[in-house]
Coordinates of C-alpha atoms in Angstrom, one line a residue:
M1 CA 0.0 0.0 0.0
T2 CA 1.4 3.4 -1.0
P3 CA 1.6 5.7 2.0
P4 CA -0.2 9.1 1.6
A5 CA 1.9 12.1 0.7
P6 CA 2.8 14.2 3.7
S7 CA 0.5 17.1 4.4
R8 CA 2.3 20.4 3.6
P9 CA 1.3 23.9 2.9
R10 CA 1.4 24.8 -0.8
P11 CA 0.1 28.3 -1.1
F12 CA 1.3 28.7 -4.7
G13 CA 1.1 25.1 -5.9
R14 CA 4.0 22.7 -6.1
T15 CA 5.9 23.1 -9.3
L16 CA 6.8 26.7 -10.2
C17 CA 9.1 28.0 -13.0
A18 CA 11.3 31.0 -12.4
M19 CA 10.6 32.2 -15.9
I20 CA 13.0 33.9 -18.3
T21 CA 12.1 37.3 -19.8
P22 CA 12.3 37.1 -23.6
F23 CA 13.8 40.0 -25.5
T24 CA 13.8 40.8 -29.2
D25 CA 17.0 40.9 -31.1
A26 CA 17.0 44.6 -30.6
G27 CA 16.9 44.1 -26.8
D28 CA 13.3 45.1 -26.2
L29 CA 10.8 43.2 -24.1
D30 CA 9.0 40.6 -26.3
P31 CA 5.5 40.1 -24.7
D32 CA 4.4 37.7 -27.4
A33 CA 7.4 35.4 -26.9
A34 CA 6.8 35.6 -23.1
A35 CA 3.2 34.6 -23.6
G36 CA 4.1 31.7 -25.8
H37 CA 6.7 30.4 -23.4
A38 CA 4.3 30.7 -20.5
A39 CA 1.7 28.7 -22.3
K40 CA 4.2 25.9 -23.0
L41 CA 5.3 25.8 -19.4
V42 CA 1.8 25.4 -18.2
A43 CA 1.0 22.7 -20.7
A44 CA 4.2 20.9 -19.5
G45 CA 3.0 20.8 -15.9
C46 CA 4.0 24.0 -14.2
D47 CA 1.5 24.9 -11.5
G48 CA 2.7 28.5 -11.4
L49 CA 5.1 31.0 -12.9
V50 CA 7.4 33.4 -11.1
L51 CA 8.1 36.5 -13.2
S52 CA 10.7 39.2 -12.8
G53 CA 13.0 37.3 -10.5
T54 CA 16.7 36.7 -10.9
T55 CA 16.1 34.5 -13.9
G56 CA 13.8 37.1 -15.3
E57 CA 16.6 39.7 -15.3
S58 CA 14.6 42.0 -13.0
P59 CA 17.6 44.3 -12.3
T60 CA 17.6 45.4 -15.9
T61 CA 13.9 45.7 -16.7
S62 CA 11.9 48.8 -16.1
D63 CA 8.8 49.1 -13.9
A64 CA 6.7 49.5 -17.1
E65 CA 8.3 46.4 -18.6
K66 CA 7.6 44.4 -15.5
T67 CA 3.9 45.3 -15.7
A68 CA 3.7 44.6 -19.5
L69 CA 5.3 41.2 -18.9
L70 CA 2.9 40.3 -16.2
R71 CA -0.2 41.3 -18.2
A72 CA 1.0 39.4 -21.2
V73 CA 1.6 36.2 -19.2
R74 CA -1.6 36.6 -17.2
E75 CA -3.6 36.6 -20.4
A76 CA -1.7 33.7 -21.9
A77 CA -1.7 31.5 -18.8
G78 CA -5.3 32.0 -17.9
P79 CA -7.0 32.6 -14.5
D80 CA -6.2 29.2 -13.0
V81 CA -2.4 29.4 -13.2
V82 CA -0.7 31.0 -10.2
I83 CA 1.5 34.0 -11.2
V84 CA 3.9 35.3 -8.6
A85 CA 5.5 38.7 -9.4
G86 CA 9.0 39.5 -8.3
V87 CA 8.9 43.0 -6.8
G88 CA 12.1 43.0 -4.7
S89 CA 14.6 45.8 -4.8
A90 CA 17.2 47.4 -2.5
D91 CA 14.7 50.2 -1.8
T92 CA 11.7 49.6 0.5
R93 CA 9.7 52.4 -1.0
H94 CA 10.3 51.2 -4.5
T95 CA 9.4 47.6 -3.5
V96 CA 6.1 48.8 -2.1
E97 CA 5.4 50.7 -5.4
L98 CA 6.2 47.6 -7.4
A99 CA 4.0 45.5 -5.2
G100 CA 1.0 47.8 -5.9
Q101 CA 1.6 47.7 -9.6
A102 CA 1.8 43.9 -9.6
E103 CA -1.5 43.7 -7.7
R104 CA -3.2 46.0 -10.2
A105 CA -1.8 44.0 -13.1
G106 CA -3.2 40.7 -12.0
A107 CA -0.5 38.9 -9.9
D108 CA -1.6 36.2 -7.5
G109 CA 1.4 36.7 -5.2
L110 CA 4.6 38.6 -4.6
L111 CA 8.2 37.4 -4.5
V112 CA 10.1 39.7 -2.2
V113 CA 13.9 39.4 -2.0
T114 CA 16.0 40.5 1.0
P115 CA 17.2 44.1 0.3
Y116 CA 20.7 43.8 -1.3
Y117 CA 23.9 45.7 -1.2
S118 CA 23.2 47.8 1.9
R119 CA 23.3 44.7 4.0
P120 CA 20.6 45.7 6.6
P121 CA 20.6 44.1 10.1
Q122 CA 17.9 41.6 10.9
A123 CA 15.6 44.2 12.5
A124 CA 15.7 46.2 9.3
V125 CA 15.2 43.1 7.1
E126 CA 12.1 42.2 9.2
A127 CA 10.7 45.8 9.0
H128 CA 11.2 45.8 5.2
F129 CA 9.2 42.6 4.7
L130 CA 6.5 43.7 7.0
R131 CA 6.1 47.0 5.2
V132 CA 5.7 45.2 1.9
A133 CA 3.4 42.6 3.2
G134 CA 1.1 45.3 4.6
A135 CA 1.1 47.3 1.3
T136 CA -1.3 45.0 -0.7
G137 CA -3.8 42.2 -0.2
L138 CA -1.5 39.7 -2.0
P139 CA 0.2 36.8 -0.3
V140 CA 4.0 37.1 -0.1
M141 CA 6.8 34.6 -0.8
L142 CA 10.1 35.7 1.0
Y143 CA 13.2 35.2 -1.1
D144 CA 16.2 34.1 0.9
I145 CA 19.3 34.1 -1.3
P146 CA 22.2 35.4 0.8
G147 CA 24.8 34.5 -1.9
R148 CA 23.4 37.3 -4.0
T149 CA 22.1 39.8 -1.5
G150 CA 24.8 39.6 1.1
T151 CA 22.2 39.2 3.9
R152 CA 20.2 36.1 4.8
I153 CA 16.9 35.9 6.6
E154 CA 17.9 34.3 9.9
P155 CA 15.7 31.5 11.2
E156 CA 14.6 33.6 14.2
T157 CA 13.6 36.4 11.8
M158 CA 11.7 33.9 9.6
L159 CA 9.8 32.6 12.6
R160 CA 8.6 36.1 13.5
L161 CA 7.7 37.0 9.9
A162 CA 5.6 33.8 9.6
E163 CA 3.2 35.3 12.1
H164 CA 2.1 37.8 9.5
P165 CA -1.1 36.5 7.8
R166 CA 0.1 37.4 4.2
I167 CA 3.6 36.1 4.6
V168 CA 2.9 32.5 3.5
A169 CA 5.9 31.1 1.7
V170 CA 9.7 31.1 1.2
K171 CA 11.9 30.6 -1.8
D172 CA 14.9 29.1 -0.1
C173 CA 18.3 29.6 -1.6
S174 CA 20.1 29.6 1.7
Q175 CA 21.5 26.1 1.2
D176 CA 20.9 25.5 4.9
L177 CA 18.8 22.4 5.1
L178 CA 18.9 22.3 8.9
A179 CA 17.6 25.9 9.2
A180 CA 14.9 25.2 6.6
T181 CA 13.8 22.0 8.5
R182 CA 13.6 24.0 11.7
V183 CA 11.3 26.7 10.2
I184 CA 9.2 24.2 8.3
A185 CA 8.6 22.3 11.6
A186 CA 7.7 25.4 13.5
T187 CA 5.5 27.4 11.1
G188 CA 2.9 27.0 8.3
L189 CA 5.2 28.6 5.7
G190 CA 5.3 26.8 2.3
Y191 CA 9.0 26.2 1.7
Y192 CA 10.0 26.2 -2.0
S193 CA 13.4 25.1 -3.1
G194 CA 15.2 27.7 -5.1
C195 CA 18.3 25.5 -5.7
E196 CA 17.6 22.5 -8.0
E197 CA 20.1 20.3 -6.3
L198 CA 18.0 20.6 -3.1
N199 CA 14.6 20.2 -4.7
L200 CA 14.2 16.6 -3.5
P201 CA 16.0 16.9 -0.1
L202 CA 13.9 19.9 0.9
Y203 CA 10.7 18.2 -0.4
A204 CA 11.5 15.1 1.7
V205 CA 11.6 17.2 4.9
G206 CA 8.3 18.9 4.3
G207 CA 9.0 21.5 1.5
A208 CA 6.2 22.6 -0.7
G209 CA 8.0 22.2 -4.0
Y210 CA 10.3 24.3 -6.1
V211 CA 10.8 27.6 -7.9
S212 CA 13.1 26.5 -10.7
T213 CA 15.2 28.0 -13.4
V214 CA 15.8 24.6 -15.0
A215 CA 12.0 24.3 -15.3
N216 CA 12.3 26.7 -18.3
V217 CA 13.8 23.8 -20.3
A218 CA 12.9 20.6 -18.4
P219 CA 9.6 21.1 -16.6
G220 CA 8.4 17.5 -17.1
P221 CA 11.5 15.7 -15.6
L222 CA 11.6 18.1 -12.7
R223 CA 7.9 17.5 -11.9
A224 CA 8.4 13.7 -12.3
V225 CA 10.8 13.7 -9.4
L226 CA 8.2 15.0 -7.0
D227 CA 5.5 12.9 -8.6
A228 CA 7.5 9.7 -7.9
F229 CA 8.2 10.8 -4.3
D230 CA 4.5 11.5 -3.7
D231 CA 3.7 8.1 -5.1
G232 CA 5.9 6.5 -2.5
D233 CA 8.6 5.6 -5.0
T234 CA 11.5 7.2 -3.2
G235 CA 14.0 5.1 -5.2
G236 CA 12.5 6.3 -8.5
A237 CA 12.6 9.9 -7.3
A238 CA 16.2 9.6 -6.5
R239 CA 17.0 8.0 -9.9
L240 CA 15.2 10.7 -11.8
N241 CA 16.9 13.4 -9.6
G242 CA 20.2 11.9 -10.5
L243 CA 19.4 12.0 -14.2
L244 CA 18.7 15.7 -13.9
A245 CA 22.0 16.4 -12.1
P246 CA 24.3 16.9 -15.1
L247 CA 22.0 19.4 -16.7
T248 CA 21.4 21.2 -13.4
E249 CA 25.1 21.4 -12.9
L250 CA 25.8 22.9 -16.3
M251 CA 22.9 25.3 -16.0
M252 CA 23.4 26.5 -12.5
A253 CA 26.9 25.8 -11.4
S254 CA 29.1 26.2 -14.5
G255 CA 30.0 29.8 -13.8
L256 CA 27.2 31.2 -16.0
P257 CA 24.0 32.6 -14.6
G258 CA 20.9 30.4 -15.0
T259 CA 19.3 33.1 -17.2
V260 CA 22.2 32.8 -19.7
T261 CA 22.1 29.0 -19.8
A262 CA 18.3 28.8 -20.1
K263 CA 18.2 31.3 -22.9
A264 CA 21.0 29.5 -24.7
L265 CA 19.0 26.3 -24.6
L266 CA 15.7 27.9 -25.6
D267 CA 17.1 30.3 -28.3
A268 CA 15.0 32.9 -26.4
G269 CA 16.7 36.0 -27.5
P270 CA 19.6 38.0 -25.9
V271 CA 20.3 38.7 -22.3
R272 CA 20.7 42.3 -21.2
E273 CA 24.1 43.7 -20.2
P274 CA 26.0 43.4 -18.0
L275 CA 25.2 39.7 -18.8
Q276 CA 26.6 38.2 -21.9
P277 CA 25.3 35.2 -24.0
A278 CA 26.8 31.8 -23.6
G279 CA 29.7 31.0 -25.9
R280 CA 29.5 28.2 -28.5
E281 CA 31.3 25.6 -26.4
A282 CA 29.1 26.2 -23.4
A283 CA 26.0 26.2 -25.5
D284 CA 27.0 22.9 -27.2
G285 CA 27.6 21.3 -23.8
L286 CA 24.3 22.4 -22.5
R287 CA 22.5 20.9 -25.5
R288 CA 24.3 17.6 -25.2
A289 CA 23.3 17.3 -21.5
Y290 CA 19.7 18.3 -22.4
E291 CA 19.5 15.7 -25.1
Q292 CA 20.9 13.0 -22.9
L293 CA 18.3 13.9 -20.2
L294 CA 15.5 13.6 -22.7
A295 CA 16.8 10.3 -24.0
A296 CA 17.1 8.9 -20.5
C297 CA 13.6 10.0 -19.4

């Protein structure tokens, strides 16, 4: 008899793609390409789409472009697909403004990253998130990625933030499984892996699912890992996870940002400076790993 899947909060679904932002050859936002890519991701099994995050090149898109992207994807994905809008910035006031714009444009939730560069202390980090959470009626996913921001959300801060009724989830890129386990056990937060190599381990200790860059190119295989685990086939989940590892390593740990590697595989237009496109050798290696994954699955 297959044991039931563990009960866990999933406020935004289970399988979310951190979606790229397509640009034209001239470097302008391409809403039609974004809509087409979103429709393919949903058809391939993504429960939700996260826009204007790290993978979406949010530091280089204007406020107007973020809104136009959200509206195009909202229309293409339909009302039943969860859309989470990245609204994080280093400026609390600007983040609040972006949150309001996202709510008006049709977002279902907000992804809010820890303020970066200024490296605020924990009391300031907490105040920032509470200010944003109080600015709209949308649920909030905290984005803990200290490798990029320079500041993590400490577990004690996370426990306090979990008391806010609209702070419902975390995108976890802390790479601290023990801290994540502790917060999962003590709160009702939905914990989403933001590091593909930890999708399965975090899920096994009660995580909600993932927000994945690799899902731009391999949404089906990524979902299959969690499907196998939920079916009680932990060995099968581990096997599928292992098959994904070479592509994950090349996309996320090869020295190139995930945006660059995803766009190289998808032929999805240029990246914006200061990023540069993948070279021929890197692109060829990515395609070989991708083709091997498809053949194995």
